[in-house]
Amino acid sequence: LVLLALNQDTQAPLDTHSVCVFLRDHLIVSCHHGNVRGLETMKRRMTSERLLGLSSDRLVHAMVDTLVDEVMPLLDRYELELDDLENRASRDDSQDFVDRLFHIRRDLLHIRRISGPVQEVIRRFADSERGDVSADCKLLFRDVLDHVLVLQDLVNVRLEICNGIIQTHTHASNERLNK
């Protein structure tokens, strides 16, 4: 299982990490380079929620669920920023406005690009015929798959908003130039 995890910073481009997870009966091995915020969250959850007593497939589910859930606050933040940018689109001609808009658009395209392979990996676990994923855990993976599908829809909506803001800004800039 190879997942892509995001580390987010407010101004820097999204940082993507590959997280390799090997699952066997009573064994999980994960490896990655650098710090992955979602895995740090998972470590905290393991000690606070007593996840260490769970089966290996449940732990993998908890890991995948945590990595997927880490993206939602970023999308929420982008929604607020896009609302602000949308309100300023027809009157703000600054380079900062354009830079921020294209930064958000680039990040959303990046999330869309990596969510497809993540969706496929989770779908394989949800539909797995292998014996290392229990039937009840398959349901949990289907729930995570639903979260990924919602995430993809939210990304697409925000990309449409970005494109609308770009069109509004371009039209307003052309109007100012023609006066």
PDB file of C-alpha atoms in Angstrom:
ATOM      1  CA  LEU A   1       0.000   0.000   0.000  1.00  0.00           C
ATOM      2  CA  VAL A   2       1.470   3.339  -1.025  1.00  0.00           C
ATOM      3  CA  LEU A   3      -0.325   6.510   0.026  1.00  0.00           C
ATOM      4  CA  LEU A   4       0.419  10.135  -0.648  1.00  0.00           C
ATOM      5  CA  ALA A   5       0.251  12.421   2.363  1.00  0.00           C
ATOM      6  CA  LEU A   6       0.198  16.215   2.340  1.00  0.00           C
ATOM      7  CA  ASN A   7       2.055  18.552   4.610  1.00  0.00           C
ATOM      8  CA  GLN A   8       0.588  21.994   4.390  1.00  0.00           C
ATOM      9  CA  ASP A   9       2.022  25.421   4.900  1.00  0.00           C
ATOM     10  CA  THR A  10       0.079  28.597   4.374  1.00  0.00           C
ATOM     11  CA  GLN A  11       2.314  30.116   1.702  1.00  0.00           C
ATOM     12  CA  ALA A  12       4.570  27.330   0.439  1.00  0.00           C
ATOM     13  CA  PRO A  13       3.403  24.836  -2.169  1.00  0.00           C
ATOM     14  CA  LEU A  14       1.993  21.623  -0.760  1.00  0.00           C
ATOM     15  CA  ASP A  15       4.591  19.119   0.284  1.00  0.00           C
ATOM     16  CA  THR A  16       3.738  15.544  -0.725  1.00  0.00           C
ATOM     17  CA  HIS A  17       5.203  12.494   0.986  1.00  0.00           C
ATOM     18  CA  SER A  18       4.921   8.878  -0.074  1.00  0.00           C
ATOM     19  CA  VAL A  19       3.946   6.649   2.820  1.00  0.00           C
ATOM     20  CA  CYS A  20       4.549   2.956   2.224  1.00  0.00           C
ATOM     21  CA  VAL A  21       2.550   0.589   4.409  1.00  0.00           C
ATOM     22  CA  PHE A  22       3.012  -3.163   4.534  1.00  0.00           C
ATOM     23  CA  LEU A  23       0.179  -5.121   6.123  1.00  0.00           C
ATOM     24  CA  ARG A  24       0.338  -8.732   7.286  1.00  0.00           C
ATOM     25  CA  ASP A  25      -1.422 -10.648  10.024  1.00  0.00           C
ATOM     26  CA  HIS A  26      -0.483  -8.941  13.296  1.00  0.00           C
ATOM     27  CA  LEU A  27       2.125  -6.758  11.582  1.00  0.00           C
ATOM     28  CA  ILE A  28       2.266  -3.273  10.077  1.00  0.00           C
ATOM     29  CA  VAL A  29       5.377  -1.630   8.732  1.00  0.00           C
ATOM     30  CA  SER A  30       5.258   1.938   7.465  1.00  0.00           C
ATOM     31  CA  CYS A  31       8.076   3.978   6.033  1.00  0.00           C
ATOM     32  CA  HIS A  32       8.387   7.517   4.766  1.00  0.00           C
ATOM     33  CA  HIS A  33      10.901  10.320   4.457  1.00  0.00           C
ATOM     34  CA  GLY A  34      10.662  13.445   6.553  1.00  0.00           C
ATOM     35  CA  ASN A  35       7.895  14.495   8.895  1.00  0.00           C
ATOM     36  CA  VAL A  36       4.346  13.676   7.870  1.00  0.00           C
ATOM     37  CA  ARG A  37       1.807  15.633   9.884  1.00  0.00           C
ATOM     38  CA  GLY A  38      -0.894  12.976   9.509  1.00  0.00           C
ATOM     39  CA  LEU A  39       1.384  10.296  10.901  1.00  0.00           C
ATOM     40  CA  GLU A  40       2.306  12.519  13.830  1.00  0.00           C
ATOM     41  CA  THR A  41      -1.426  12.884  14.487  1.00  0.00           C
ATOM     42  CA  MET A  42      -1.745   9.111  14.240  1.00  0.00           C
ATOM     43  CA  LYS A  43       0.998   8.601  16.840  1.00  0.00           C
ATOM     44  CA  ARG A  44      -0.843  10.894  19.253  1.00  0.00           C
ATOM     45  CA  ARG A  45      -4.088   9.030  18.593  1.00  0.00           C
ATOM     46  CA  MET A  46      -2.418   5.696  19.255  1.00  0.00           C
ATOM     47  CA  THR A  47      -1.464   6.692  22.773  1.00  0.00           C
ATOM     48  CA  SER A  48      -4.583   8.689  23.655  1.00  0.00           C
ATOM     49  CA  GLU A  49      -7.242   6.416  22.146  1.00  0.00           C
ATOM     50  CA  ARG A  50      -5.643   3.076  22.918  1.00  0.00           C
ATOM     51  CA  LEU A  51      -5.327   2.071  19.280  1.00  0.00           C
ATOM     52  CA  LEU A  52      -2.445  -0.272  20.045  1.00  0.00           C
ATOM     53  CA  GLY A  53      -4.846  -3.090  20.956  1.00  0.00           C
ATOM     54  CA  LEU A  54      -6.552  -3.037  17.565  1.00  0.00           C
ATOM     55  CA  SER A  55      -5.954  -5.509  14.754  1.00  0.00           C
ATOM     56  CA  SER A  56      -3.447  -4.597  12.050  1.00  0.00           C
ATOM     57  CA  ASP A  57      -6.164  -3.899   9.466  1.00  0.00           C
ATOM     58  CA  ARG A  58      -7.896  -1.534  11.913  1.00  0.00           C
ATOM     59  CA  LEU A  59      -4.625   0.308  12.500  1.00  0.00           C
ATOM     60  CA  VAL A  60      -4.095   0.692   8.753  1.00  0.00           C
ATOM     61  CA  HIS A  61      -7.646   2.018   8.502  1.00  0.00           C
ATOM     62  CA  ALA A  62      -6.948   4.517  11.300  1.00  0.00           C
ATOM     63  CA  MET A  63      -3.767   5.620   9.501  1.00  0.00           C
ATOM     64  CA  VAL A  64      -5.472   6.039   6.120  1.00  0.00           C
ATOM     65  CA  ASP A  65      -8.455   7.796   7.704  1.00  0.00           C
ATOM     66  CA  THR A  66      -6.154  10.216   9.523  1.00  0.00           C
ATOM     67  CA  LEU A  67      -4.186  11.016   6.348  1.00  0.00           C
ATOM     68  CA  VAL A  68      -7.406  11.688   4.419  1.00  0.00           C
ATOM     69  CA  ASP A  69      -8.910  13.765   7.222  1.00  0.00           C
ATOM     70  CA  GLU A  70      -5.804  15.975   7.319  1.00  0.00           C
ATOM     71  CA  VAL A  71      -6.806  17.452   3.947  1.00  0.00           C
ATOM     72  CA  MET A  72     -10.229  18.739   5.018  1.00  0.00           C
ATOM     73  CA  PRO A  73      -9.010  21.680   7.169  1.00  0.00           C
ATOM     74  CA  LEU A  74      -6.907  22.843   4.228  1.00  0.00           C
ATOM     75  CA  LEU A  75      -9.953  22.785   1.946  1.00  0.00           C
ATOM     76  CA  ASP A  76     -11.958  24.677   4.566  1.00  0.00           C
ATOM     77  CA  ARG A  77      -9.242  27.321   4.784  1.00  0.00           C
ATOM     78  CA  TYR A  78      -9.158  27.626   0.998  1.00  0.00           C
ATOM     79  CA  GLU A  79     -12.936  28.060   0.954  1.00  0.00           C
ATOM     80  CA  LEU A  80     -12.631  31.067   3.274  1.00  0.00           C
ATOM     81  CA  GLU A  81      -9.770  32.528   1.272  1.00  0.00           C
ATOM     82  CA  LEU A  82     -11.661  32.048  -1.989  1.00  0.00           C
ATOM     83  CA  ASP A  83     -14.678  33.827  -0.521  1.00  0.00           C
ATOM     84  CA  ASP A  84     -12.429  36.772   0.303  1.00  0.00           C
ATOM     85  CA  LEU A  85     -10.755  36.691  -3.122  1.00  0.00           C
ATOM     86  CA  GLU A  86     -14.137  36.473  -4.828  1.00  0.00           C
ATOM     87  CA  ASN A  87     -15.286  39.619  -3.018  1.00  0.00           C
ATOM     88  CA  ARG A  88     -12.147  41.458  -4.114  1.00  0.00           C
ATOM     89  CA  ALA A  89     -11.953  40.082  -7.684  1.00  0.00           C
ATOM     90  CA  SER A  90     -13.413  43.055  -9.508  1.00  0.00           C
ATOM     91  CA  ARG A  91     -11.520  45.772  -7.627  1.00  0.00           C
ATOM     92  CA  ASP A  92      -8.156  44.320  -6.510  1.00  0.00           C
ATOM     93  CA  ASP A  93      -5.490  44.621  -9.176  1.00  0.00           C
ATOM     94  CA  SER A  94      -2.509  43.781  -6.952  1.00  0.00           C
ATOM     95  CA  GLN A  95       0.038  41.120  -7.714  1.00  0.00           C
ATOM     96  CA  ASP A  96      -0.540  39.620  -4.251  1.00  0.00           C
ATOM     97  CA  PHE A  97      -4.154  38.952  -5.183  1.00  0.00           C
ATOM     98  CA  VAL A  98      -3.160  37.131  -8.362  1.00  0.00           C
ATOM     99  CA  ASP A  99      -0.326  35.239  -6.652  1.00  0.00           C
ATOM    100  CA  ARG A 100      -2.584  34.000  -3.855  1.00  0.00           C
ATOM    101  CA  LEU A 101      -5.322  32.967  -6.262  1.00  0.00           C
ATOM    102  CA  PHE A 102      -2.940  30.956  -8.429  1.00  0.00           C
ATOM    103  CA  HIS A 103      -1.245  29.485  -5.357  1.00  0.00           C
ATOM    104  CA  ILE A 104      -4.600  28.123  -4.156  1.00  0.00           C
ATOM    105  CA  ARG A 105      -5.455  26.883  -7.650  1.00  0.00           C
ATOM    106  CA  ARG A 106      -2.105  25.087  -7.948  1.00  0.00           C
ATOM    107  CA  ASP A 107      -2.617  23.408  -4.563  1.00  0.00           C
ATOM    108  CA  LEU A 108      -6.148  22.323  -5.478  1.00  0.00           C
ATOM    109  CA  LEU A 109      -4.917  20.834  -8.753  1.00  0.00           C
ATOM    110  CA  HIS A 110      -2.204  19.018  -6.809  1.00  0.00           C
ATOM    111  CA  ILE A 111      -4.743  17.574  -4.374  1.00  0.00           C
ATOM    112  CA  ARG A 112      -6.954  16.474  -7.268  1.00  0.00           C
ATOM    113  CA  ARG A 113      -4.003  14.858  -9.003  1.00  0.00           C
ATOM    114  CA  ILE A 114      -2.995  12.769  -5.971  1.00  0.00           C
ATOM    115  CA  SER A 115      -6.503  11.917  -4.765  1.00  0.00           C
ATOM    116  CA  GLY A 116      -7.164   9.605  -7.720  1.00  0.00           C
ATOM    117  CA  PRO A 117      -4.428   7.091  -6.863  1.00  0.00           C
ATOM    118  CA  VAL A 118      -5.307   7.319  -3.155  1.00  0.00           C
ATOM    119  CA  GLN A 119      -8.924   6.571  -4.028  1.00  0.00           C
ATOM    120  CA  GLU A 120      -7.864   3.495  -5.976  1.00  0.00           C
ATOM    121  CA  VAL A 121      -5.706   2.170  -3.131  1.00  0.00           C
ATOM    122  CA  ILE A 122      -8.524   2.599  -0.630  1.00  0.00           C
ATOM    123  CA  ARG A 123     -10.988   0.980  -3.037  1.00  0.00           C
ATOM    124  CA  ARG A 124      -8.728  -2.081  -3.242  1.00  0.00           C
ATOM    125  CA  PHE A 125      -8.831  -2.426   0.541  1.00  0.00           C
ATOM    126  CA  ALA A 126     -12.600  -1.883   0.651  1.00  0.00           C
ATOM    127  CA  ASP A 127     -13.170  -4.541  -2.020  1.00  0.00           C
ATOM    128  CA  SER A 128     -10.319  -6.807  -0.957  1.00  0.00           C
ATOM    129  CA  GLU A 129     -10.747 -10.544  -1.212  1.00  0.00           C
ATOM    130  CA  ARG A 130      -7.550 -11.089   0.747  1.00  0.00           C
ATOM    131  CA  GLY A 131      -7.794 -12.529   4.205  1.00  0.00           C
ATOM    132  CA  ASP A 132      -5.779  -9.809   5.937  1.00  0.00           C
ATOM    133  CA  VAL A 133      -8.687  -7.308   5.860  1.00  0.00           C
ATOM    134  CA  SER A 134     -11.712  -8.304   7.948  1.00  0.00           C
ATOM    135  CA  ALA A 135     -15.271  -7.819   6.694  1.00  0.00           C
ATOM    136  CA  ASP A 136     -16.056  -5.126   9.264  1.00  0.00           C
ATOM    137  CA  CYS A 137     -12.858  -3.279   8.394  1.00  0.00           C
ATOM    138  CA  LYS A 138     -13.831  -3.318   4.718  1.00  0.00           C
ATOM    139  CA  LEU A 139     -16.862  -1.265   5.730  1.00  0.00           C
ATOM    140  CA  LEU A 140     -14.557   1.199   7.471  1.00  0.00           C
ATOM    141  CA  PHE A 141     -12.445   1.482   4.325  1.00  0.00           C
ATOM    142  CA  ARG A 142     -15.620   2.135   2.308  1.00  0.00           C
ATOM    143  CA  ASP A 143     -16.349   4.993   4.698  1.00  0.00           C
ATOM    144  CA  VAL A 144     -12.872   6.433   4.058  1.00  0.00           C
ATOM    145  CA  LEU A 145     -13.479   5.952   0.335  1.00  0.00           C
ATOM    146  CA  ASP A 146     -16.644   8.042   0.702  1.00  0.00           C
ATOM    147  CA  HIS A 147     -14.563  10.736   2.415  1.00  0.00           C
ATOM    148  CA  VAL A 148     -12.135  10.740  -0.511  1.00  0.00           C
ATOM    149  CA  LEU A 149     -15.006  11.082  -2.974  1.00  0.00           C
ATOM    150  CA  VAL A 150     -16.400  14.026  -0.979  1.00  0.00           C
ATOM    151  CA  LEU A 151     -12.916  15.518  -0.852  1.00  0.00           C
ATOM    152  CA  GLN A 152     -12.626  15.229  -4.643  1.00  0.00           C
ATOM    153  CA  ASP A 153     -15.998  16.921  -5.090  1.00  0.00           C
ATOM    154  CA  LEU A 154     -14.970  19.760  -2.762  1.00  0.00           C
ATOM    155  CA  VAL A 155     -11.722  20.211  -4.675  1.00  0.00           C
ATOM    156  CA  ASN A 156     -13.598  20.375  -7.982  1.00  0.00           C
ATOM    157  CA  VAL A 157     -16.067  22.948  -6.618  1.00  0.00           C
ATOM    158  CA  ARG A 158     -13.212  25.107  -5.316  1.00  0.00           C
ATOM    159  CA  LEU A 159     -11.437  24.838  -8.666  1.00  0.00           C
ATOM    160  CA  GLU A 160     -14.596  26.051 -10.398  1.00  0.00           C
ATOM    161  CA  ILE A 161     -14.722  28.977  -7.966  1.00  0.00           C
ATOM    162  CA  CYS A 162     -11.065  29.752  -8.742  1.00  0.00           C
ATOM    163  CA  ASN A 163     -11.785  29.749 -12.457  1.00  0.00           C
ATOM    164  CA  GLY A 164     -14.763  32.048 -11.932  1.00  0.00           C
ATOM    165  CA  ILE A 165     -12.621  34.449  -9.896  1.00  0.00           C
ATOM    166  CA  ILE A 166      -9.970  34.416 -12.621  1.00  0.00           C
ATOM    167  CA  GLN A 167     -12.603  35.257 -15.249  1.00  0.00           C
ATOM    168  CA  THR A 168     -14.090  38.040 -13.105  1.00  0.00           C
ATOM    169  CA  HIS A 169     -10.661  39.485 -12.362  1.00  0.00           C
ATOM    170  CA  THR A 170      -9.609  39.317 -16.015  1.00  0.00           C
ATOM    171  CA  HIS A 171     -12.827  40.982 -17.160  1.00  0.00           C
ATOM    172  CA  ALA A 172     -12.502  43.752 -14.549  1.00  0.00           C
ATOM    173  CA  SER A 173      -8.844  44.324 -15.473  1.00  0.00           C
ATOM    174  CA  ASN A 174      -9.733  44.565 -19.170  1.00  0.00           C
ATOM    175  CA  GLU A 175     -12.494  47.055 -18.352  1.00  0.00           C
ATOM    176  CA  ARG A 176     -10.056  49.232 -16.387  1.00  0.00           C
ATOM    177  CA  LEU A 177      -7.537  49.113 -19.242  1.00  0.00           C
ATOM    178  CA  ASN A 178     -10.170  50.079 -21.823  1.00  0.00           C
ATOM    179  CA  LYS A 179     -11.232  53.198 -19.901  1.00  0.00           C
TER     180      LYS A 179
END
